[in-house]
Tab-separated table of C-alpha atoms in Angstrom:
chain	number	residue	atom	x	y	z
A	1	UNK	CA	-90.172	33.682	-96.926
A	2	UNK	CA	-86.784	34.886	-97.918
A	3	UNK	CA	-83.889	35.434	-95.542
A	4	UNK	CA	-84.456	39.193	-95.638
A	5	UNK	CA	-88.145	38.419	-94.906
A	6	UNK	CA	-86.855	36.360	-91.930
A	7	UNK	CA	-84.451	38.894	-90.767
A	8	UNK	CA	-87.458	41.483	-90.255
A	9	UNK	CA	-89.632	39.178	-88.709
A	10	UNK	CA	-87.051	37.860	-86.203
A	11	UNK	CA	-85.203	41.063	-85.605
A	12	UNK	CA	-86.247	42.473	-81.919
A	13	UNK	CA	-83.271	42.334	-79.627
A	14	UNK	CA	-83.348	39.864	-76.808
A	15	UNK	CA	-85.713	37.219	-78.419
A	16	UNK	CA	-84.751	33.703	-78.199
A	17	UNK	CA	-84.884	31.859	-81.339
A	18	UNK	CA	-84.400	28.399	-82.222
A	19	UNK	CA	-81.006	27.513	-83.850
A	20	UNK	CA	-82.321	27.293	-87.498
A	21	UNK	CA	-84.309	30.470	-87.222
A	22	UNK	CA	-81.253	32.304	-85.850
A	23	UNK	CA	-79.185	31.286	-88.343
A	24	UNK	CA	-81.633	32.508	-91.112
A	25	UNK	CA	-82.169	35.671	-89.375
A	26	UNK	CA	-78.239	36.187	-89.169
A	27	UNK	CA	-78.081	35.310	-93.029
A	28	UNK	CA	-80.841	37.824	-93.736
A	29	UNK	CA	-79.029	40.449	-92.009
A	30	UNK	CA	-75.609	39.467	-93.559
A	31	UNK	CA	-77.140	39.544	-96.932
A	32	UNK	CA	-78.411	43.168	-96.430
A	33	UNK	CA	-74.833	44.122	-95.106
A	34	UNK	CA	-72.821	42.520	-97.944
A	35	UNK	CA	-75.108	43.644	-100.500
A	36	UNK	CA	-75.091	47.123	-99.591
A	37	UNK	CA	-71.344	47.601	-98.710
A	38	UNK	CA	-69.564	44.607	-100.027
A	39	UNK	CA	-67.581	42.069	-98.638
A	40	UNK	CA	-64.512	43.949	-97.655
A	41	UNK	CA	-66.298	46.914	-96.279
A	42	UNK	CA	-68.782	44.803	-94.394
A	43	UNK	CA	-67.930	44.259	-90.486
A	44	UNK	CA	-69.234	41.556	-88.276
A	45	UNK	CA	-70.004	44.296	-85.994
A	46	UNK	CA	-72.374	46.068	-88.591
A	47	UNK	CA	-74.122	42.314	-89.395
A	48	UNK	CA	-74.655	41.812	-85.516
A	49	UNK	CA	-76.046	45.114	-85.149
A	50	UNK	CA	-78.273	44.855	-88.104
A	51	UNK	CA	-79.674	41.045	-86.792
A	52	UNK	CA	-79.869	42.669	-83.286
A	53	UNK	CA	-77.673	40.592	-81.654
A	54	UNK	CA	-74.550	40.404	-79.913
A	55	UNK	CA	-71.198	39.666	-81.565
A	56	UNK	CA	-70.675	36.285	-79.656
A	57	UNK	CA	-74.091	35.118	-80.574
A	58	UNK	CA	-73.193	35.778	-84.274
A	59	UNK	CA	-69.844	34.015	-83.806
A	60	UNK	CA	-71.453	30.848	-82.242
A	61	UNK	CA	-73.034	30.242	-85.833
A	62	UNK	CA	-70.521	31.554	-88.178
A	63	UNK	CA	-66.614	31.505	-86.944
A	64	UNK	CA	-65.766	34.407	-89.232
A	65	UNK	CA	-66.985	36.525	-91.935
A	66	UNK	CA	-65.917	34.178	-94.665
A	67	UNK	CA	-67.740	31.541	-93.283
A	68	UNK	CA	-70.717	33.633	-93.383
A	69	UNK	CA	-70.266	34.814	-96.838
A	70	UNK	CA	-70.001	31.343	-98.258
A	71	UNK	CA	-72.899	29.837	-96.283
A	72	UNK	CA	-75.049	32.679	-98.106
A	73	UNK	CA	-73.314	32.357	-101.313
A	74	UNK	CA	-74.159	28.604	-101.031
A	75	UNK	CA	-77.616	29.376	-100.707
A	76	UNK	CA	-78.013	31.620	-103.510
A	77	UNK	CA	-75.922	29.326	-105.847
A	78	UNK	CA	-78.488	26.806	-105.171
A	79	UNK	CA	-81.588	29.284	-105.709
A	80	UNK	CA	-80.106	30.065	-108.934
A	81	UNK	CA	-79.638	26.422	-110.092
A	82	UNK	CA	-83.159	25.478	-108.921
A	83	UNK	CA	-84.711	28.202	-110.772
A	84	UNK	CA	-82.845	27.113	-114.293
A	85	UNK	CA	-83.759	23.448	-113.521
A	86	UNK	CA	-87.613	24.333	-112.631
A	87	UNK	CA	-87.646	26.462	-115.940
A	88	UNK	CA	-86.212	23.643	-117.992
A	89	UNK	CA	-88.837	21.210	-116.443
A	90	UNK	CA	-91.789	23.411	-117.115
A	91	UNK	CA	-92.603	22.564	-120.320
A	92	UNK	CA	-91.667	20.146	-123.204
A	93	UNK	CA	-92.145	23.001	-125.855
A	94	UNK	CA	-88.740	23.982	-126.450
A	95	UNK	CA	-89.556	27.539	-127.807
A	96	UNK	CA	-91.246	27.903	-124.380
A	97	UNK	CA	-88.468	26.132	-122.591
A	98	UNK	CA	-86.079	28.673	-123.898
A	99	UNK	CA	-88.284	31.624	-122.803
A	100	UNK	CA	-88.672	29.941	-119.316
A	101	UNK	CA	-84.822	29.517	-118.782
A	102	UNK	CA	-84.085	33.261	-119.866
A	103	UNK	CA	-86.880	34.595	-117.657
A	104	UNK	CA	-85.223	32.456	-114.535
A	105	UNK	CA	-82.270	34.606	-115.079
A	106	UNK	CA	-84.209	37.635	-115.112
A	107	UNK	CA	-86.394	36.505	-112.015
A	108	UNK	CA	-83.039	35.728	-110.354
A	109	UNK	CA	-81.285	39.253	-110.794
A	110	UNK	CA	-84.491	41.233	-110.228
A	111	UNK	CA	-85.131	39.749	-106.494
A	112	UNK	CA	-85.361	42.672	-104.087
A	113	UNK	CA	-82.413	41.178	-101.719
A	114	UNK	CA	-79.822	41.525	-104.567
A	115	UNK	CA	-78.620	38.005	-103.797
A	116	UNK	CA	-77.636	37.769	-107.345
A	117	UNK	CA	-74.390	40.444	-106.460
A	118	UNK	CA	-73.000	38.152	-104.183
A	119	UNK	CA	-72.787	35.591	-106.896
A	120	UNK	CA	-72.060	37.575	-110.161
A	121	UNK	CA	-70.940	40.827	-108.847
A	122	UNK	CA	-68.918	39.887	-105.801
A	123	UNK	CA	-65.727	41.941	-104.619
A	124	UNK	CA	-64.315	38.640	-103.495
A	125	UNK	CA	-63.720	36.599	-106.504
A	126	UNK	CA	-60.220	36.313	-105.891
A	127	UNK	CA	-60.873	34.066	-103.160
A	128	UNK	CA	-60.435	30.599	-104.095
A	129	UNK	CA	-63.640	29.412	-102.141
A	130	UNK	CA	-65.784	32.024	-103.653
A	131	UNK	CA	-64.656	31.815	-107.363
A	132	UNK	CA	-64.905	27.572	-106.673
A	133	UNK	CA	-68.598	28.132	-105.775
A	134	UNK	CA	-69.308	30.921	-108.712
A	135	UNK	CA	-68.007	28.560	-111.470
A	136	UNK	CA	-69.753	25.496	-109.894
A	137	UNK	CA	-73.021	27.127	-110.301
A	138	UNK	CA	-72.368	28.407	-113.595
A	139	UNK	CA	-71.149	24.863	-114.761
A	140	UNK	CA	-74.181	23.257	-112.949
A	141	UNK	CA	-76.751	25.711	-114.907
A	142	UNK	CA	-74.737	24.974	-118.338
A	143	UNK	CA	-75.009	21.151	-117.289
A	144	UNK	CA	-78.554	20.915	-116.951
A	145	UNK	CA	-79.341	23.047	-120.343
A	146	UNK	CA	-76.759	20.961	-121.976
A	147	UNK	CA	-78.932	17.745	-120.936
A	148	UNK	CA	-81.762	19.281	-122.989
A	149	UNK	CA	-79.892	20.091	-126.234
A	150	UNK	CA	-78.094	16.907	-126.256
A	151	UNK	CA	-81.179	14.713	-125.684
A	152	UNK	CA	-83.313	16.914	-128.515
A	153	UNK	CA	-80.432	17.514	-131.008
A	154	UNK	CA	-78.061	14.277	-130.953
A	155	UNK	CA	-75.254	16.506	-130.710
A	156	UNK	CA	-72.117	15.401	-128.617
A	157	UNK	CA	-71.750	16.183	-124.938
A	158	UNK	CA	-69.115	18.637	-125.590
A	159	UNK	CA	-70.768	20.608	-128.535
A	160	UNK	CA	-74.067	20.655	-126.380
A	161	UNK	CA	-72.268	21.969	-123.469
A	162	UNK	CA	-70.656	24.543	-125.612
A	163	UNK	CA	-74.148	25.843	-126.667
A	164	UNK	CA	-75.523	25.506	-123.328
A	165	UNK	CA	-72.811	27.686	-121.674
A	166	UNK	CA	-73.572	30.454	-124.543
A	167	UNK	CA	-77.435	30.272	-123.569
A	168	UNK	CA	-76.582	30.335	-120.209
A	169	UNK	CA	-73.915	33.161	-120.102
A	170	UNK	CA	-76.151	35.235	-122.712
A	171	UNK	CA	-79.187	35.189	-120.121
A	172	UNK	CA	-76.852	36.027	-117.027
A	173	UNK	CA	-75.050	39.254	-118.570
A	174	UNK	CA	-78.215	40.331	-120.590
A	175	UNK	CA	-80.202	40.164	-117.322
A	176	UNK	CA	-77.994	41.954	-115.306
A	177	UNK	CA	-77.230	44.504	-118.221
A	178	UNK	CA	-81.269	45.185	-118.025
A	179	UNK	CA	-81.147	45.497	-114.224
A	180	UNK	CA	-78.546	47.957	-114.130
A	181	UNK	CA	-80.451	50.123	-117.092
A	182	UNK	CA	-83.164	50.629	-114.494
A	183	UNK	CA	-85.466	48.245	-116.263
A	184	UNK	CA	-85.654	50.578	-119.086
A	185	UNK	CA	-87.506	48.217	-120.949
A	186	UNK	CA	-90.502	46.055	-119.467
A	187	UNK	CA	-89.304	42.747	-117.983
A	188	UNK	CA	-91.823	40.710	-120.260
A	189	UNK	CA	-90.626	42.621	-123.362
A	190	UNK	CA	-87.189	42.126	-122.544
A	191	UNK	CA	-87.162	38.500	-121.722
A	192	UNK	CA	-89.107	37.972	-125.339
A	193	UNK	CA	-86.585	39.807	-127.085
A	194	UNK	CA	-83.804	37.711	-125.684
A	195	UNK	CA	-85.779	34.490	-125.880
A	196	UNK	CA	-86.231	35.344	-129.405
A	197	UNK	CA	-82.771	35.839	-130.131
A	198	UNK	CA	-81.674	32.628	-128.219
A	199	UNK	CA	-84.354	30.468	-129.929
A	200	UNK	CA	-83.407	31.638	-133.536
A	201	UNK	CA	-80.013	30.337	-132.962
A	202	UNK	CA	-80.801	27.202	-131.103
A	203	UNK	CA	-83.942	26.401	-133.453
A	204	UNK	CA	-81.205	25.821	-136.340
A	205	UNK	CA	-80.278	22.657	-134.546
A	206	UNK	CA	-82.820	19.796	-135.951
A	207	UNK	CA	-84.422	17.724	-133.416
A	208	UNK	CA	-82.737	14.457	-133.242
A	209	UNK	CA	-83.764	11.849	-135.572
A	210	UNK	CA	-85.530	14.533	-137.796
A	211	UNK	CA	-84.465	16.080	-141.030
A	212	UNK	CA	-86.327	19.004	-140.174
A	213	UNK	CA	-85.595	22.259	-138.241
A	214	UNK	CA	-87.671	23.146	-135.112
A	215	UNK	CA	-88.663	26.336	-136.919
A	216	UNK	CA	-88.606	29.963	-135.376
């Protein structure tokens, strides 16, 4: 169950919830408000009202708006990282692995809650704590891709990381562009087009210990 679904399930005012359930409810409400209004326009009053709680209850869990935003950011950065890692681990066929990784980014930006906006389109990127988290998850996703590239190609860590950063950046930017174009191309088609582009590039590097390229 997503944070927003938990919010909908737990919204009736006056209901006493266990601390973890209440925290999840507040995070779900905060996500709705932050995605709709942006950080600067959002107010703790709005979030408390959306969650159906008093403002003191909200402050019991989160001392301030930034604390709440960072808790959400941590949650959704971790979700992206786990999606990328799962995609990479889903197959040993590198061509399919590239496709699965591209699809992980598309799935992340397509999520109905719009959480990707907190990570990739935040209006708070000048805040050091926010910038650090976004940079960290971008690097962690690239490192996960890099591990596979380095193992399979025998390229140096630095070379592999450069390629991995390119693949991750490509997936993220194109997935967001696709979403903002109102998904004019069906998702499966868009993923396949991007995966074909990425594969034709990365397949040019032979498997480690082999003189033959991986093909296309």
